[in-house]
Amino acid sequence: QHTDVMGPLLAVRKVPCGFDTDVNAPALEEFRQFARPGEESCAYVTVGTGIGVGLVVNGKSVKGLMHPEAGHIPILKRPGDSYAGRDKHPHPWSLEAQCCAGAIAERAGVAFEQLKELPDDHEVWTDVAQMLGSLCATLVLVCSVERIVLSGGVMLRLSLFPKIRKACREMLNDYIQHPRILKDGPDGIDGYIVPSERGNDAGIYGALALATDALAAQK
């Protein structure tokens, strides 16, 4: 924070440089490379040590007052979920404080390093799916994005995807009458809430997208 990142890079060599958040950049690249014909928007969510959301609308990453901070929105938890949130987090009720990797480990009562060893049928993943399903429902209702990409270390657990889709659909409760939500399969919700095509390399590809834009802007 409050650090000049671009200045030293530009001082070394006068080459085009791009700069954006670690979710906006991969969101833009994922949209450009994998959007379906006619699509103009997507949300890119990373779930790991923190939670971030990048938005692309009308083919451009969203920036206003600043970048989106959707990891800090309130979310709908399961009844009886009494977890208080990460200690010292500014928004303990937020998605990030409740559902980042550290929070999941605390919920499960295991060390952070043991999180990947939890079985897929552990109850904590039902809580995680509920909260991420709540985020997806919010993105549908507020942003009306045409695709939601879930990435980051936690989302390498692919068994979460069916649970998240189910939770999202249940929360929307048939209010959004669109086949991408109502139907199953690749033309339905299975192709709407999806893992990143780039996996753990999404950030690198996002940086390349920024570099491509910077080079094009210089010409």
PDB file of C-alpha atoms in Angstrom:
ATOM      1  CA  GLN A   1       0.000   0.000   0.000  1.00  0.00           C
ATOM      2  CA  HIS A   2       1.154   3.542  -0.841  1.00  0.00           C
ATOM      3  CA  THR A   3       4.124   2.109  -2.741  1.00  0.00           C
ATOM      4  CA  ASP A   4       5.360   3.274  -6.139  1.00  0.00           C
ATOM      5  CA  VAL A   5       5.554  -0.002  -8.043  1.00  0.00           C
ATOM      6  CA  MET A   6       5.633   1.384 -11.572  1.00  0.00           C
ATOM      7  CA  GLY A   7       8.246   4.104 -11.048  1.00  0.00           C
ATOM      8  CA  PRO A   8      11.303   1.865 -10.560  1.00  0.00           C
ATOM      9  CA  LEU A   9      10.251  -0.362 -13.452  1.00  0.00           C
ATOM     10  CA  LEU A  10       9.881   2.563 -15.827  1.00  0.00           C
ATOM     11  CA  ALA A  11      13.181   4.048 -14.656  1.00  0.00           C
ATOM     12  CA  VAL A  12      15.154   0.932 -15.579  1.00  0.00           C
ATOM     13  CA  ARG A  13      13.978   0.732 -19.144  1.00  0.00           C
ATOM     14  CA  LYS A  14      11.410   2.666 -21.117  1.00  0.00           C
ATOM     15  CA  VAL A  15       9.120  -0.211 -21.942  1.00  0.00           C
ATOM     16  CA  PRO A  16       5.314  -0.401 -21.806  1.00  0.00           C
ATOM     17  CA  CYS A  17       4.039  -1.407 -18.359  1.00  0.00           C
ATOM     18  CA  GLY A  18       0.560  -2.301 -17.172  1.00  0.00           C
ATOM     19  CA  PHE A  19      -0.707  -2.395 -13.602  1.00  0.00           C
ATOM     20  CA  ASP A  20      -3.890  -3.755 -12.049  1.00  0.00           C
ATOM     21  CA  THR A  21      -5.038  -5.942  -9.170  1.00  0.00           C
ATOM     22  CA  ASP A  22      -4.300  -9.653  -8.967  1.00  0.00           C
ATOM     23  CA  VAL A  23      -7.953 -10.421  -9.703  1.00  0.00           C
ATOM     24  CA  ASN A  24      -8.765  -7.783 -12.324  1.00  0.00           C
ATOM     25  CA  ALA A  25      -5.877  -8.878 -14.550  1.00  0.00           C
ATOM     26  CA  PRO A  26      -6.763 -12.606 -14.669  1.00  0.00           C
ATOM     27  CA  ALA A  27     -10.447 -11.679 -14.984  1.00  0.00           C
ATOM     28  CA  LEU A  28      -9.657  -9.731 -18.142  1.00  0.00           C
ATOM     29  CA  GLU A  29      -7.501 -12.510 -19.596  1.00  0.00           C
ATOM     30  CA  GLU A  30     -10.009 -15.240 -18.766  1.00  0.00           C
ATOM     31  CA  PHE A  31     -12.758 -13.204 -20.409  1.00  0.00           C
ATOM     32  CA  ARG A  32     -10.777 -12.511 -23.567  1.00  0.00           C
ATOM     33  CA  GLN A  33      -9.658 -16.073 -24.099  1.00  0.00           C
ATOM     34  CA  PHE A  34     -12.637 -18.120 -22.949  1.00  0.00           C
ATOM     35  CA  ALA A  35     -15.797 -16.017 -23.249  1.00  0.00           C
ATOM     36  CA  ARG A  36     -18.561 -17.589 -25.292  1.00  0.00           C
ATOM     37  CA  PRO A  37     -19.664 -15.830 -28.478  1.00  0.00           C
ATOM     38  CA  GLY A  38     -21.734 -12.787 -27.583  1.00  0.00           C
ATOM     39  CA  GLU A  39     -20.644 -12.617 -23.947  1.00  0.00           C
ATOM     40  CA  GLU A  40     -19.574  -9.203 -22.658  1.00  0.00           C
ATOM     41  CA  SER A  41     -19.017  -9.864 -18.961  1.00  0.00           C
ATOM     42  CA  CYS A  42     -17.613 -12.203 -16.341  1.00  0.00           C
ATOM     43  CA  ALA A  43     -16.645 -12.308 -12.676  1.00  0.00           C
ATOM     44  CA  TYR A  44     -13.363 -13.838 -11.571  1.00  0.00           C
ATOM     45  CA  VAL A  45     -13.166 -14.918  -7.923  1.00  0.00           C
ATOM     46  CA  THR A  46     -10.016 -16.053  -6.160  1.00  0.00           C
ATOM     47  CA  VAL A  47     -10.370 -17.952  -2.879  1.00  0.00           C
ATOM     48  CA  GLY A  48      -7.158 -18.486  -0.948  1.00  0.00           C
ATOM     49  CA  THR A  49      -5.387 -16.605   1.846  1.00  0.00           C
ATOM     50  CA  GLY A  50      -7.804 -13.802   0.981  1.00  0.00           C
ATOM     51  CA  ILE A  51     -10.829 -13.513  -1.290  1.00  0.00           C
ATOM     52  CA  GLY A  52     -10.979 -11.127  -4.223  1.00  0.00           C
ATOM     53  CA  VAL A  53     -13.346 -10.532  -7.123  1.00  0.00           C
ATOM     54  CA  GLY A  54     -12.455  -9.040 -10.487  1.00  0.00           C
ATOM     55  CA  LEU A  55     -15.244  -7.899 -12.793  1.00  0.00           C
ATOM     56  CA  VAL A  56     -15.276  -7.472 -16.548  1.00  0.00           C
ATOM     57  CA  VAL A  57     -18.276  -5.606 -17.976  1.00  0.00           C
ATOM     58  CA  ASN A  58     -18.637  -4.639 -21.635  1.00  0.00           C
ATOM     59  CA  GLY A  59     -15.231  -6.188 -22.235  1.00  0.00           C
ATOM     60  CA  LYS A  60     -13.380  -3.965 -19.743  1.00  0.00           C
ATOM     61  CA  SER A  61     -12.304  -4.466 -16.134  1.00  0.00           C
ATOM     62  CA  VAL A  62     -14.434  -2.497 -13.694  1.00  0.00           C
ATOM     63  CA  LYS A  63     -12.850   0.459 -11.901  1.00  0.00           C
ATOM     64  CA  GLY A  64     -14.692   3.274 -10.163  1.00  0.00           C
ATOM     65  CA  LEU A  65     -13.722   4.846  -6.857  1.00  0.00           C
ATOM     66  CA  MET A  66     -11.170   2.033  -6.819  1.00  0.00           C
ATOM     67  CA  HIS A  67     -11.181  -1.670  -7.695  1.00  0.00           C
ATOM     68  CA  PRO A  68     -14.065  -3.884  -6.473  1.00  0.00           C
ATOM     69  CA  GLU A  69     -13.679  -5.332  -2.962  1.00  0.00           C
ATOM     70  CA  ALA A  70     -16.378  -7.994  -3.059  1.00  0.00           C
ATOM     71  CA  GLY A  71     -14.467 -10.201  -0.638  1.00  0.00           C
ATOM     72  CA  HIS A  72     -15.630  -7.768   2.053  1.00  0.00           C
ATOM     73  CA  ILE A  73     -19.377  -8.052   1.452  1.00  0.00           C
ATOM     74  CA  PRO A  74     -21.686  -9.700   4.022  1.00  0.00           C
ATOM     75  CA  ILE A  75     -22.750 -13.231   3.124  1.00  0.00           C
ATOM     76  CA  LEU A  76     -25.544 -15.623   4.042  1.00  0.00           C
ATOM     77  CA  LYS A  77     -24.324 -18.416   6.309  1.00  0.00           C
ATOM     78  CA  ARG A  78     -25.994 -21.698   7.175  1.00  0.00           C
ATOM     79  CA  PRO A  79     -28.366 -21.639  10.182  1.00  0.00           C
ATOM     80  CA  GLY A  80     -26.398 -22.455  13.313  1.00  0.00           C
ATOM     81  CA  ASP A  81     -23.056 -21.325  11.857  1.00  0.00           C
ATOM     82  CA  SER A  82     -21.550 -19.515  14.851  1.00  0.00           C
ATOM     83  CA  TYR A  83     -18.006 -18.950  13.567  1.00  0.00           C
ATOM     84  CA  ALA A  84     -17.077 -15.372  14.499  1.00  0.00           C
ATOM     85  CA  GLY A  85     -14.633 -14.690  11.665  1.00  0.00           C
ATOM     86  CA  ARG A  86     -10.883 -14.196  11.453  1.00  0.00           C
ATOM     87  CA  ASP A  87      -9.368 -12.414  14.436  1.00  0.00           C
ATOM     88  CA  LYS A  88      -8.470  -8.740  13.801  1.00  0.00           C
ATOM     89  CA  HIS A  89     -10.120  -8.724  10.356  1.00  0.00           C
ATOM     90  CA  PRO A  90     -11.748  -5.304   9.785  1.00  0.00           C
ATOM     91  CA  HIS A  91     -14.996  -6.981   8.675  1.00  0.00           C
ATOM     92  CA  PRO A  92     -15.435 -10.233  10.646  1.00  0.00           C
ATOM     93  CA  TRP A  93     -18.877 -10.759   9.090  1.00  0.00           C
ATOM     94  CA  SER A  94     -17.496 -10.613   5.540  1.00  0.00           C
ATOM     95  CA  LEU A  95     -16.962 -13.408   3.057  1.00  0.00           C
ATOM     96  CA  GLU A  96     -13.189 -13.116   3.346  1.00  0.00           C
ATOM     97  CA  ALA A  97     -13.143 -13.252   7.158  1.00  0.00           C
ATOM     98  CA  GLN A  98     -15.546 -16.186   7.147  1.00  0.00           C
ATOM     99  CA  CYS A  99     -14.350 -18.233   4.183  1.00  0.00           C
ATOM    100  CA  CYS A 100     -10.700 -17.585   3.300  1.00  0.00           C
ATOM    101  CA  ALA A 101      -8.331 -20.531   3.639  1.00  0.00           C
ATOM    102  CA  GLY A 102      -7.296 -19.514   7.156  1.00  0.00           C
ATOM    103  CA  ALA A 103     -10.924 -19.227   8.251  1.00  0.00           C
ATOM    104  CA  ILE A 104     -11.748 -22.637   6.779  1.00  0.00           C
ATOM    105  CA  ALA A 105      -8.861 -24.185   8.713  1.00  0.00           C
ATOM    106  CA  GLU A 106     -10.077 -22.557  11.937  1.00  0.00           C
ATOM    107  CA  ARG A 107     -13.614 -23.768  11.299  1.00  0.00           C
ATOM    108  CA  ALA A 108     -12.343 -27.320  10.791  1.00  0.00           C
ATOM    109  CA  GLY A 109     -10.001 -27.145  13.786  1.00  0.00           C
ATOM    110  CA  VAL A 110      -6.892 -27.996  11.790  1.00  0.00           C
ATOM    111  CA  ALA A 111      -3.628 -26.244  11.012  1.00  0.00           C
ATOM    112  CA  PHE A 112      -3.539 -24.225   7.801  1.00  0.00           C
ATOM    113  CA  GLU A 113      -1.074 -26.700   6.297  1.00  0.00           C
ATOM    114  CA  GLN A 114      -3.492 -29.590   6.926  1.00  0.00           C
ATOM    115  CA  LEU A 115      -6.417 -28.017   5.102  1.00  0.00           C
ATOM    116  CA  LYS A 116      -5.722 -29.857   1.863  1.00  0.00           C
ATOM    117  CA  GLU A 117      -5.855 -33.170   3.749  1.00  0.00           C
ATOM    118  CA  LEU A 118      -9.482 -32.729   4.833  1.00  0.00           C
ATOM    119  CA  PRO A 119     -11.799 -35.222   3.094  1.00  0.00           C
ATOM    120  CA  ASP A 120     -14.330 -33.904   0.595  1.00  0.00           C
ATOM    121  CA  ASP A 121     -17.205 -35.006   2.830  1.00  0.00           C
ATOM    122  CA  HIS A 122     -16.042 -32.936   5.833  1.00  0.00           C
ATOM    123  CA  GLU A 123     -18.863 -30.706   7.066  1.00  0.00           C
ATOM    124  CA  VAL A 124     -16.791 -27.556   6.663  1.00  0.00           C
ATOM    125  CA  TRP A 125     -17.060 -27.799   2.877  1.00  0.00           C
ATOM    126  CA  THR A 126     -20.844 -27.536   3.158  1.00  0.00           C
ATOM    127  CA  ASP A 127     -20.336 -24.241   5.006  1.00  0.00           C
ATOM    128  CA  VAL A 128     -17.858 -23.083   2.366  1.00  0.00           C
ATOM    129  CA  ALA A 129     -20.230 -23.966  -0.476  1.00  0.00           C
ATOM    130  CA  GLN A 130     -23.048 -22.076   1.235  1.00  0.00           C
ATOM    131  CA  MET A 131     -20.979 -18.907   1.533  1.00  0.00           C
ATOM    132  CA  LEU A 132     -19.497 -19.043  -1.960  1.00  0.00           C
ATOM    133  CA  GLY A 133     -22.944 -19.844  -3.321  1.00  0.00           C
ATOM    134  CA  SER A 134     -24.138 -16.682  -1.577  1.00  0.00           C
ATOM    135  CA  LEU A 135     -21.408 -14.696  -3.324  1.00  0.00           C
ATOM    136  CA  CYS A 136     -22.355 -16.159  -6.705  1.00  0.00           C
ATOM    137  CA  ALA A 137     -26.029 -15.314  -6.140  1.00  0.00           C
ATOM    138  CA  THR A 138     -25.035 -11.747  -5.274  1.00  0.00           C
ATOM    139  CA  LEU A 139     -22.940 -11.457  -8.441  1.00  0.00           C
ATOM    140  CA  VAL A 140     -25.876 -12.721 -10.502  1.00  0.00           C
ATOM    141  CA  LEU A 141     -28.326 -10.266  -8.938  1.00  0.00           C
ATOM    142  CA  VAL A 142     -26.089  -7.186  -8.767  1.00  0.00           C
ATOM    143  CA  CYS A 143     -23.806  -7.531 -11.794  1.00  0.00           C
ATOM    144  CA  SER A 144     -25.764  -9.904 -14.057  1.00  0.00           C
ATOM    145  CA  VAL A 145     -22.470 -11.364 -15.263  1.00  0.00           C
ATOM    146  CA  GLU A 146     -22.553 -13.981 -17.990  1.00  0.00           C
ATOM    147  CA  ARG A 147     -20.004 -16.284 -16.346  1.00  0.00           C
ATOM    148  CA  ILE A 148     -18.485 -16.752 -12.886  1.00  0.00           C
ATOM    149  CA  VAL A 149     -14.957 -18.170 -12.657  1.00  0.00           C
ATOM    150  CA  LEU A 150     -13.800 -19.525  -9.278  1.00  0.00           C
ATOM    151  CA  SER A 151     -10.044 -19.808  -8.784  1.00  0.00           C
ATOM    152  CA  GLY A 152      -7.393 -19.823  -6.059  1.00  0.00           C
ATOM    153  CA  GLY A 153      -5.979 -22.531  -3.826  1.00  0.00           C
ATOM    154  CA  VAL A 154      -9.262 -23.474  -2.148  1.00  0.00           C
ATOM    155  CA  MET A 155     -10.976 -23.940  -5.510  1.00  0.00           C
ATOM    156  CA  LEU A 156      -8.489 -26.619  -6.545  1.00  0.00           C
ATOM    157  CA  ARG A 157     -10.899 -28.842  -4.593  1.00  0.00           C
ATOM    158  CA  LEU A 158     -13.191 -29.474  -7.561  1.00  0.00           C
ATOM    159  CA  SER A 159     -15.773 -31.294  -5.444  1.00  0.00           C
ATOM    160  CA  LEU A 160     -16.856 -27.845  -4.213  1.00  0.00           C
ATOM    161  CA  PHE A 161     -18.256 -26.776  -7.574  1.00  0.00           C
ATOM    162  CA  PRO A 162     -21.448 -28.901  -7.605  1.00  0.00           C
ATOM    163  CA  LYS A 163     -22.177 -27.814  -4.023  1.00  0.00           C
ATOM    164  CA  ILE A 164     -21.645 -24.133  -4.828  1.00  0.00           C
ATOM    165  CA  ARG A 165     -23.859 -24.318  -7.915  1.00  0.00           C
ATOM    166  CA  LYS A 166     -26.582 -26.001  -5.868  1.00  0.00           C
ATOM    167  CA  ALA A 167     -26.339 -23.395  -3.093  1.00  0.00           C
ATOM    168  CA  CYS A 168     -26.443 -20.513  -5.577  1.00  0.00           C
ATOM    169  CA  ARG A 169     -29.467 -21.922  -7.368  1.00  0.00           C
ATOM    170  CA  GLU A 170     -31.333 -22.538  -4.103  1.00  0.00           C
ATOM    171  CA  MET A 171     -30.718 -18.965  -2.942  1.00  0.00           C
ATOM    172  CA  LEU A 172     -31.935 -17.514  -6.227  1.00  0.00           C
ATOM    173  CA  ASN A 173     -35.066 -19.657  -5.780  1.00  0.00           C
ATOM    174  CA  ASP A 174     -36.095 -19.552  -9.464  1.00  0.00           C
ATOM    175  CA  TYR A 175     -36.196 -15.744  -9.409  1.00  0.00           C
ATOM    176  CA  ILE A 176     -33.717 -15.488 -12.285  1.00  0.00           C
ATOM    177  CA  GLN A 177     -35.502 -17.180 -15.156  1.00  0.00           C
ATOM    178  CA  HIS A 178     -32.540 -17.889 -17.385  1.00  0.00           C
ATOM    179  CA  PRO A 179     -31.397 -21.279 -18.708  1.00  0.00           C
ATOM    180  CA  ARG A 180     -27.814 -20.601 -17.594  1.00  0.00           C
ATOM    181  CA  ILE A 181     -29.107 -20.732 -14.021  1.00  0.00           C
ATOM    182  CA  LEU A 182     -32.072 -23.083 -14.265  1.00  0.00           C
ATOM    183  CA  LYS A 183     -30.612 -25.841 -16.429  1.00  0.00           C
ATOM    184  CA  ASP A 184     -27.836 -28.341 -15.752  1.00  0.00           C
ATOM    185  CA  GLY A 185     -24.954 -29.213 -18.071  1.00  0.00           C
ATOM    186  CA  PRO A 186     -22.430 -27.110 -19.996  1.00  0.00           C
ATOM    187  CA  ASP A 187     -25.123 -24.799 -21.393  1.00  0.00           C
ATOM    188  CA  GLY A 188     -26.618 -24.393 -17.932  1.00  0.00           C
ATOM    189  CA  ILE A 189     -25.197 -23.723 -14.498  1.00  0.00           C
ATOM    190  CA  ASP A 190     -22.347 -26.250 -14.947  1.00  0.00           C
ATOM    191  CA  GLY A 191     -20.950 -23.961 -17.642  1.00  0.00           C
ATOM    192  CA  TYR A 192     -21.843 -20.792 -15.751  1.00  0.00           C
ATOM    193  CA  ILE A 193     -20.019 -21.290 -12.434  1.00  0.00           C
ATOM    194  CA  VAL A 194     -16.724 -22.795 -13.539  1.00  0.00           C
ATOM    195  CA  PRO A 195     -13.082 -23.319 -12.502  1.00  0.00           C
ATOM    196  CA  SER A 196     -10.392 -21.170 -14.073  1.00  0.00           C
ATOM    197  CA  GLU A 197      -9.077 -22.458 -17.374  1.00  0.00           C
ATOM    198  CA  ARG A 198      -5.620 -21.244 -16.319  1.00  0.00           C
ATOM    199  CA  GLY A 199      -5.475 -22.913 -12.901  1.00  0.00           C
ATOM    200  CA  ASN A 200      -2.552 -21.722 -10.784  1.00  0.00           C
ATOM    201  CA  ASP A 201      -1.088 -19.865 -13.780  1.00  0.00           C
ATOM    202  CA  ALA A 202      -3.993 -17.392 -13.957  1.00  0.00           C
ATOM    203  CA  GLY A 203      -1.965 -14.548 -12.443  1.00  0.00           C
ATOM    204  CA  ILE A 204       0.846 -14.960 -14.951  1.00  0.00           C
ATOM    205  CA  TYR A 205      -1.576 -14.969 -17.874  1.00  0.00           C
ATOM    206  CA  GLY A 206      -3.278 -11.919 -16.391  1.00  0.00           C
ATOM    207  CA  ALA A 207       0.039 -10.066 -16.298  1.00  0.00           C
ATOM    208  CA  LEU A 208       0.582 -10.926 -19.961  1.00  0.00           C
ATOM    209  CA  ALA A 209      -2.838  -9.468 -20.776  1.00  0.00           C
ATOM    210  CA  LEU A 210      -1.855  -6.202 -19.079  1.00  0.00           C
ATOM    211  CA  ALA A 211       1.440  -6.160 -20.978  1.00  0.00           C
ATOM    212  CA  THR A 212      -0.392  -6.703 -24.259  1.00  0.00           C
ATOM    213  CA  ASP A 213      -2.682  -3.748 -23.537  1.00  0.00           C
ATOM    214  CA  ALA A 214       0.246  -1.529 -22.533  1.00  0.00           C
ATOM    215  CA  LEU A 215       2.102  -2.348 -25.733  1.00  0.00           C
ATOM    216  CA  ALA A 216      -0.975  -1.707 -27.875  1.00  0.00           C
ATOM    217  CA  ALA A 217      -1.576   1.647 -26.147  1.00  0.00           C
ATOM    218  CA  GLN A 218       1.972   2.781 -26.967  1.00  0.00           C
ATOM    219  CA  LYS A 219       1.651   2.119 -30.689  1.00  0.00           C
TER     220      LYS A 219
END
